[in-house]
């Protein structure tokens, strides 16, 4: 049974279980895709039908964000843990032996991320990179077809990455596509992830806001998300009474 949060369904898996599933999918080579929605993306789905459909079509949807974990507990369909896109990626790179293609970020970011992957995970071969600023995708698709990666990281930001993966699902010689937002920026060293103490205290959102004040508009939706979750819980409680 999946956890339904304001109309978006999440797989109730741990990071280890998600990685095991991803390893199996890469072997199947069917061009499946993974989404990692946080509360901001779930809230956006309420108005963006195309985004909601793209996430609904994902082969796995991971609970990226403490807000999703909290909401699942309030709605009595708890996910076992938060599975952040970045933690999922690092755990997957540590276990896999194959080829990865990096798509996204500003010019130069994917190249820097590729160098760090090769340094930290020498058993993984980076078989191609491309930034996320493009109008003609055909050269990118041709590069992906030639590279035939086991893992394609699609880091274009939401909703672009979800729509892109949905549009190409099953059409490329790829094992698995993963929509991972700003992960390439962190891998490349362009942005810092919150220290562990902030993560343990569930304050990573505040750390990111302090690093990027421009996120305030996006994060202003979090109280709306929380209120909607509580309203949904009340509705379910009344229905159960």
GROMACS .gro file of N, CA and C in nm, residues 101 137-148 172-173:
model
   45
  101UNK      N    1   2.490   0.892  -1.709
  101UNK     CA    2   2.487   1.012  -1.794
  101UNK      C    3   2.427   1.124  -1.710
  137UNK      N    4   1.643   1.941  -2.809
  137UNK     CA    5   1.685   1.825  -2.731
  137UNK      C    6   1.737   1.709  -2.815
  138UNK      N    7   1.722   1.716  -2.945
  138UNK     CA    8   1.759   1.602  -3.029
  138UNK      C    9   1.907   1.565  -3.017
  139UNK      N   10   2.001   1.663  -3.015
  139UNK     CA   11   2.141   1.625  -2.996
  139UNK      C   12   2.164   1.554  -2.861
  140UNK      N   13   2.089   1.594  -2.759
  140UNK     CA   14   2.102   1.529  -2.628
  140UNK      C   15   2.051   1.386  -2.636
  141UNK      N   16   1.936   1.369  -2.700
  141UNK     CA   17   1.880   1.235  -2.713
  141UNK      C   18   1.974   1.144  -2.791
  142UNK      N   19   2.037   1.198  -2.894
  142UNK     CA   20   2.130   1.118  -2.973
  142UNK      C   21   2.251   1.079  -2.890
  143UNK      N   22   2.299   1.173  -2.807
  143UNK     CA   23   2.413   1.142  -2.720
  143UNK      C   24   2.377   1.033  -2.619
  144UNK      N   25   2.255   1.038  -2.566
  144UNK     CA   26   2.209   0.937  -2.471
  144UNK      C   27   2.196   0.802  -2.541
  145UNK      N   28   2.142   0.803  -2.661
  145UNK     CA   29   2.128   0.677  -2.736
  145UNK      C   30   2.265   0.614  -2.763
  146UNK      N   31   2.362   0.697  -2.795
  146UNK     CA   32   2.496   0.645  -2.822
  146UNK      C   33   2.564   0.594  -2.695
  147UNK      N   34   2.540   0.663  -2.583
  147UNK     CA   35   2.606   0.628  -2.458
  147UNK      C   36   2.544   0.505  -2.392
  148UNK      N   37   2.414   0.486  -2.409
  148UNK     CA   38   2.341   0.373  -2.350
  148UNK      C   39   2.370   0.359  -2.199
  172UNK      N   40   1.417   0.530  -2.462
  172UNK     CA   41   1.563   0.545  -2.472
  172UNK      C   42   1.632   0.418  -2.421
  173UNK      N   43   1.751   0.388  -2.471
  173UNK     CA   44   1.827   0.271  -2.424
  173UNK      C   45   1.894   0.300  -2.290
   0.00000   0.00000   0.00000
